[in-house]
Coordinates of C-alpha atoms and ligand atoms in Angstrom, one line a residue:
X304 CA -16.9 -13.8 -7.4
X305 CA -14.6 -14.1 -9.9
X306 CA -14.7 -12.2 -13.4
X307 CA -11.2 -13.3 -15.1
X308 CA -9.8 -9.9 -14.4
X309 CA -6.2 -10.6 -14.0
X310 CA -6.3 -14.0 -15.8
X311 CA -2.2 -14.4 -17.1
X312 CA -1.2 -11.0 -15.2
X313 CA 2.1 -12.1 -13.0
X314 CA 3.5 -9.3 -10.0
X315 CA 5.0 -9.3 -6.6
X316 CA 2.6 -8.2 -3.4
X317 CA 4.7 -6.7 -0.6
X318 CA 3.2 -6.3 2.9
X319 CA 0.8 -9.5 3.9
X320 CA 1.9 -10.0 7.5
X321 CA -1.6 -11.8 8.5
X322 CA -5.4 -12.4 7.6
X323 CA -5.5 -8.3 9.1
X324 CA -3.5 -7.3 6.1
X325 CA -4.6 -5.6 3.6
X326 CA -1.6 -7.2 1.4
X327 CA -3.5 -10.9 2.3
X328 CA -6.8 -9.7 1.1
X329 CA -5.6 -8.3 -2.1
X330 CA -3.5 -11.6 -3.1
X331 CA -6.5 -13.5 -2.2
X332 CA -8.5 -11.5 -4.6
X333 CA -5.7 -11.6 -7.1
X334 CA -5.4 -15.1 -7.2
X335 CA -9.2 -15.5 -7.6
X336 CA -8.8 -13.1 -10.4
X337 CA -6.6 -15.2 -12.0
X338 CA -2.8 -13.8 -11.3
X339 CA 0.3 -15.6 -9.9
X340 CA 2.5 -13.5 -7.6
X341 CA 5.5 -13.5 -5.4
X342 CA 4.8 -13.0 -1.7
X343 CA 7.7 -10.6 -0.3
X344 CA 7.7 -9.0 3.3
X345 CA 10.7 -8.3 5.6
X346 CA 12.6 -11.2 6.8
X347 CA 11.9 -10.5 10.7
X348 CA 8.1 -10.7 9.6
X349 CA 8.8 -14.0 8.0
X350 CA 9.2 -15.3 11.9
X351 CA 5.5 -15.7 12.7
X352 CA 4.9 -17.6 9.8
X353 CA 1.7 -16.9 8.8
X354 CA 2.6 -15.6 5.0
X355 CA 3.6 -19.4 4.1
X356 CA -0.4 -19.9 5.1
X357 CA -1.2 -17.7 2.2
X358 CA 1.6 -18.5 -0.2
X359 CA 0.0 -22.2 0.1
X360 CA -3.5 -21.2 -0.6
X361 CA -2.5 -18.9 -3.8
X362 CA 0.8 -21.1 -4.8
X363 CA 3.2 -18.2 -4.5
X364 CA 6.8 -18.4 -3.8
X365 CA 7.8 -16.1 -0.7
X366 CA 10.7 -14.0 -0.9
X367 CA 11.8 -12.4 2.3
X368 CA 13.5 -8.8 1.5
X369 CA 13.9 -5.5 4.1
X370 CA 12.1 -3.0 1.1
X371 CA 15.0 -0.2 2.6
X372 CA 17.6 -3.2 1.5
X373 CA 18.3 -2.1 -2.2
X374 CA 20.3 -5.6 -2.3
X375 CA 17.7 -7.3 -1.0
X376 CA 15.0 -6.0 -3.5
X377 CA 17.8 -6.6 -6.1
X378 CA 17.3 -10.3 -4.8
X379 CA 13.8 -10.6 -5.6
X380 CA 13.5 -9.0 -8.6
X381 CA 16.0 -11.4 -10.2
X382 CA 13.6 -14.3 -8.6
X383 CA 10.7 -12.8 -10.7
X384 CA 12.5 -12.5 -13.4
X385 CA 13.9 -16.0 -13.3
X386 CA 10.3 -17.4 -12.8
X387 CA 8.3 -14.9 -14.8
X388 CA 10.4 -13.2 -17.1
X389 CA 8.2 -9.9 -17.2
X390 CA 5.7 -8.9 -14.4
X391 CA 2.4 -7.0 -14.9
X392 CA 1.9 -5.4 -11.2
X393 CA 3.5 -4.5 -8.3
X394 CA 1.6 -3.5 -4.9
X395 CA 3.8 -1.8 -2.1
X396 CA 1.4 -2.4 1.2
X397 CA 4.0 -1.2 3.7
X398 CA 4.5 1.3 6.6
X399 CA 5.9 1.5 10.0
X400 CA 6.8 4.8 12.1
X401 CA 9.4 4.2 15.1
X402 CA 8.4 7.3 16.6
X403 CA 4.0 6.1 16.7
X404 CA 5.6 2.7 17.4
X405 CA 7.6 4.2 20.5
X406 CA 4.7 6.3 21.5
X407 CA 6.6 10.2 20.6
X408 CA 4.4 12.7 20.4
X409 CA 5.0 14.3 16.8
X410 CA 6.3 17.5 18.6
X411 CA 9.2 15.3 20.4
X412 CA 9.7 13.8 17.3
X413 CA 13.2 11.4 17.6
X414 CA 15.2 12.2 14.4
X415 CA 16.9 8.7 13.8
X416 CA 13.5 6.7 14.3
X417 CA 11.7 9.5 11.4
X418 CA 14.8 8.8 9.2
X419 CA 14.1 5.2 9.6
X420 CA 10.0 5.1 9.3
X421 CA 10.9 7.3 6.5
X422 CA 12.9 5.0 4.7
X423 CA 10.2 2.0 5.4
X424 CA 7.8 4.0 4.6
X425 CA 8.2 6.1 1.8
X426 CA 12.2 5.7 0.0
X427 CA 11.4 1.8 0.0
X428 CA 8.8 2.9 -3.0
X429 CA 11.1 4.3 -5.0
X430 CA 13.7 1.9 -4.1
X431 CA 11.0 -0.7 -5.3
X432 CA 10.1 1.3 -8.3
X433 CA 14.2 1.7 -9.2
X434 CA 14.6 -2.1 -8.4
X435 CA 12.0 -3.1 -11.4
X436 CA 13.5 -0.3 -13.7
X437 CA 16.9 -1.1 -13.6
X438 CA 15.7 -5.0 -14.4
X439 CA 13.5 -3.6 -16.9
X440 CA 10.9 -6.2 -15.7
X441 CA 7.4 -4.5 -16.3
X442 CA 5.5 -5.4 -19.2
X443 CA 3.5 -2.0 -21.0
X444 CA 0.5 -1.6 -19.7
X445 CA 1.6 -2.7 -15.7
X446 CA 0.4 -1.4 -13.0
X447 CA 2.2 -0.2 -9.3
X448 CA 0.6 0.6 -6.4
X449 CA 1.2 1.8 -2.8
X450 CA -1.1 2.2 -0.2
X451 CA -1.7 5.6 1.7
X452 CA -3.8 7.9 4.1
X453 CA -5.3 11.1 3.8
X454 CA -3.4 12.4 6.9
X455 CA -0.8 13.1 3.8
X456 CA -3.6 15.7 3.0
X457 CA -5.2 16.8 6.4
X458 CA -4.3 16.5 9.9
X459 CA -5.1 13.9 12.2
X460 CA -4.1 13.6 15.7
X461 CA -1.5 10.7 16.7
X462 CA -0.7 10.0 13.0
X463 CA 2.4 11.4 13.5
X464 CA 5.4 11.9 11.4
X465 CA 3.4 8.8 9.0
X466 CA 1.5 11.9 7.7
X467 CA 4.5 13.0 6.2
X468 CA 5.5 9.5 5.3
X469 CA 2.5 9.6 3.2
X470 CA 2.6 12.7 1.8
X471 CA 6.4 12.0 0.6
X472 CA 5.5 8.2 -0.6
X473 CA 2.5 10.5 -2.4
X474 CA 5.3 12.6 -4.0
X475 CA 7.2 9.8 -5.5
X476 CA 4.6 8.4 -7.0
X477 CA 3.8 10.9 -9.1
X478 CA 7.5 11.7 -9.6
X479 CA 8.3 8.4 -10.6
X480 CA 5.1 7.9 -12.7
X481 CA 6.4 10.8 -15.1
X482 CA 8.7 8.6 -15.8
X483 CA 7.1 5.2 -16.0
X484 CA 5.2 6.4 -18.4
X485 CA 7.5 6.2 -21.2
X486 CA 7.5 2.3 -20.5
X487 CA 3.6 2.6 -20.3
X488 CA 3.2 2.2 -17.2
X489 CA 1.1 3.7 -14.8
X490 CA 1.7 4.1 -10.9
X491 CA -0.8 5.3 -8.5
X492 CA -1.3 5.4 -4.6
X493 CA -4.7 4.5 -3.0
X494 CA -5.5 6.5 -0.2
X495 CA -7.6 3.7 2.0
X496 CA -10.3 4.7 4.5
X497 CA -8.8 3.2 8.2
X498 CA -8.7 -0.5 9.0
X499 CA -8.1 -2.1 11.8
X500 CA -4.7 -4.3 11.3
X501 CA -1.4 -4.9 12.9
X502 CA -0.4 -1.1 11.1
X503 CA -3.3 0.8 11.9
X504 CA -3.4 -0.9 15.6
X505 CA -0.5 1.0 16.0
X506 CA -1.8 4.1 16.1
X507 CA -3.5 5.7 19.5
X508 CA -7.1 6.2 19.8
X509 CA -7.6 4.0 16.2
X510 CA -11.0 2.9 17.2
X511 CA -12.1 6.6 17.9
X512 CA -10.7 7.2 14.2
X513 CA -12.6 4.2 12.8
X514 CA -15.9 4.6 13.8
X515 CA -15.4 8.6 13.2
X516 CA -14.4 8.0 9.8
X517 CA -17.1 5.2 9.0
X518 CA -19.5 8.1 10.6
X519 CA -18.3 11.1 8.3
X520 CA -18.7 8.5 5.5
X521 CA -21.5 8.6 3.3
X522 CA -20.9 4.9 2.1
X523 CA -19.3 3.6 5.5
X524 CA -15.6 2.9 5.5
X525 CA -14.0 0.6 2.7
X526 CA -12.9 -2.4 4.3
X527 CA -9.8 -4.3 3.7
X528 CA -12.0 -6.6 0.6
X529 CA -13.1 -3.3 -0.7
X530 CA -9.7 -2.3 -1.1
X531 CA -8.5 -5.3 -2.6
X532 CA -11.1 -5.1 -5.1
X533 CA -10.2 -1.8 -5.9
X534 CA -6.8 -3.0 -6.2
X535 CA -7.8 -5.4 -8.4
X536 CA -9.4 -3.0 -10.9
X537 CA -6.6 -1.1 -11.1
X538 CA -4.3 -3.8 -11.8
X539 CA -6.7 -5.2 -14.9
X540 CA -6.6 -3.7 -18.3
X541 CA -9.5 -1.3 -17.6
X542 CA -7.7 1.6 -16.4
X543 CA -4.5 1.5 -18.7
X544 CA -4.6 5.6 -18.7
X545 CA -4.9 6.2 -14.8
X546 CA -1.8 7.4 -13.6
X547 CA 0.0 9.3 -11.3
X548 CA -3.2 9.9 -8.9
X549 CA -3.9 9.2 -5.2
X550 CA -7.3 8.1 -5.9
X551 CA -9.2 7.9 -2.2
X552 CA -11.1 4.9 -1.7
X553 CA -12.9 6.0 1.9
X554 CA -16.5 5.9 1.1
X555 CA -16.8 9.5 0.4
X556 CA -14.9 10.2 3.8
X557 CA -12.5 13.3 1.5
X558 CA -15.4 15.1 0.3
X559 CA -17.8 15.4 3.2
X560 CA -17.7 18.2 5.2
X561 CA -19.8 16.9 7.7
X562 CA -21.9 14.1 7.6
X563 CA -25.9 14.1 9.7
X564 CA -24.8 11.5 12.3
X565 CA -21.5 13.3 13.3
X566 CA -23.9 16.9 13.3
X567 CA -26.6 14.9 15.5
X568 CA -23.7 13.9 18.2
X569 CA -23.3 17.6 18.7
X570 CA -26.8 18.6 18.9
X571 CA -27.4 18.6 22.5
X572 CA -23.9 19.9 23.5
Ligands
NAI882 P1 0.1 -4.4 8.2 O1 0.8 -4.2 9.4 O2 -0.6 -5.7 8.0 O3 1.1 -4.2 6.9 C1 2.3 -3.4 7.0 C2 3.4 -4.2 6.4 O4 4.6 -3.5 6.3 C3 3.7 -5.5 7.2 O5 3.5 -6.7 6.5 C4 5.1 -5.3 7.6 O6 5.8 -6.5 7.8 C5 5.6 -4.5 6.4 N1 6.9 -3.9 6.6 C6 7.3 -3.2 7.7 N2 8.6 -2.9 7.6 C7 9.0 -3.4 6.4 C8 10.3 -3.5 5.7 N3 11.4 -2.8 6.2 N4 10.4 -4.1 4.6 C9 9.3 -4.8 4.0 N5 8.1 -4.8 4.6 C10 8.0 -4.1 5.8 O7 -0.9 -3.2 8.0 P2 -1.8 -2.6 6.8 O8 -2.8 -1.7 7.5 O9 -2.3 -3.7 6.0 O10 -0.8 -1.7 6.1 C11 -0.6 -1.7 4.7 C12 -0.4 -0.4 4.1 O11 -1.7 0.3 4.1 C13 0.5 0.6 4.8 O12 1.2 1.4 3.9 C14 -0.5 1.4 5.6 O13 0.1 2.7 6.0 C15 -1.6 1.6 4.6 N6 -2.8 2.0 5.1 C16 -3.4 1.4 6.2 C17 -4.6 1.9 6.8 C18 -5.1 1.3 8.0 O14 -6.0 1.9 8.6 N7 -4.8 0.1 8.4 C19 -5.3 3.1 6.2 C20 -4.7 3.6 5.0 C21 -3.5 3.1 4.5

């Protein structure tokens, strides 16, 4: 269903790598809302081909950049600003950790791969964020968004150094939002209950975390629609004065203690 929510609203979406995506589900919903975009993802993600799938469906242009490649973001910036002049939102839907990827343990932690999940994962915000500053591209009232995970918050076993990814991409949102505010604009990260994508795959024992989460959840775990919907709202013009928050989106997962069906599983222990 469509209400008109982003009708005129232009913005780049990093991150869609496939229908698993979160990145897809939110440009689906933001072109049914009314919104033209630029597709952007890294160019060795570009190789499976899928995004041209989606950039057909919602007419976007796709613009391959590395978001550690302050040249390359410099790229596509001056191709939004050459088709749109000014852009309304911006959604950073990207993570990767070399060290969960290579299977270390987070106490054998290998120091170049953290440097380098770091920089996917967290810098590439802020290098995203300086990119549109410097251009000047974001109309008052715009909206930026990154996606993160409570790990940031609490531990979680075989999260990894991504839980301090998160916590750091956290940190620069609310550092850079300071700032962004003087151009009105607000910048926010939503921390997303678990979903099962090429991302969260990644991750050992995922399923265990899924249906533990979705169990611990008073509403169930927000799927990858629900986030794009909540993406969505937060991109219209009715929530011009919510900044510099990492607003969880997990179904109540954050504020239960412990939920009846996780307290029955230990009953007859
Ligand atoms: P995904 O694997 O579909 O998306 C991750 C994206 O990051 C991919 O499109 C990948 O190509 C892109 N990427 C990796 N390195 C890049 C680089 N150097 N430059 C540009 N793009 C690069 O997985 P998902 O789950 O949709 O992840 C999107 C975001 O949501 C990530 O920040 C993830 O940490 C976050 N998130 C995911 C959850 C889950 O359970 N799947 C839960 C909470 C947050």
């Amino acid at each position: 269903m469509s209400y008109g929510l982003l009708k005129g609203k232009k913005g780049i979406i990093f991150g869609a790598l496939n229908d698993q995506s979160i990145a897809w589900k939110v440009a689906e919903r933001c072109h049914e809302e009314g919104a033209e975009f630029i597709l952007s993802n890294a160019p060795i993600a570009m190789r499976m081909g899928e995004i041209d799938e989606l950039a057909k469906k919602t007419g976007s242009d796709v613009i391959p950049a590395d978001a550690t490649s302050v040249e390359d973001l410099e790229k596509l910036f001056a191709h939004a600003e050459e088709k749109f002049g000014k852009i309304d939102f911006i959604l950073h839907s990207i993570g990767m950790s070399v060290n969960i990827r290579k299977g270390k343990a987070y106490t054998d932690l290998n120091y170049d791969f953290l440097e380098k999940g770091w920089d996917v994962s967290s810098v590439s915000f802020h290098k995203v964020m300086k990119a549109a500053w410097d251009k000047d591209i974001m109309n008052e009232w715009g909206s930026i968004l990154a996606l993160t995970y409570i790990a940031a918050q609490r531990t979680f076993p075989n999260y990894g150094d991504m839980a301090d990814n998160k916590s750091y991409l956290e940190s620069i949102a609310r550092s850079f939002g300071y700032y962004w505010g003087e151009r009105k604009v607000r910048v926010n990260t939503i921390s997303q209950s678990p979903v099962m994508t090429k991302a969260g795959a990644g991750v050992k024992g995922i399923s265990g975390f899924f249906n533990f989460a979705d169990s611990m959840s008073p509403l169930g775990n927000a799927d990858a629609l629900d986030c794009a919907n909540y993406c969505v709202s937060l991109f219209s013009d009715l929530t011009r004065k919510v900044t510099m928050q990492n607003l969880f989106h997990d179904g109540g997962f954050s504020n239960t203690g412990v939920s009846q069906k996780i307290v029955d599983k230990f009953e007859d222990l």
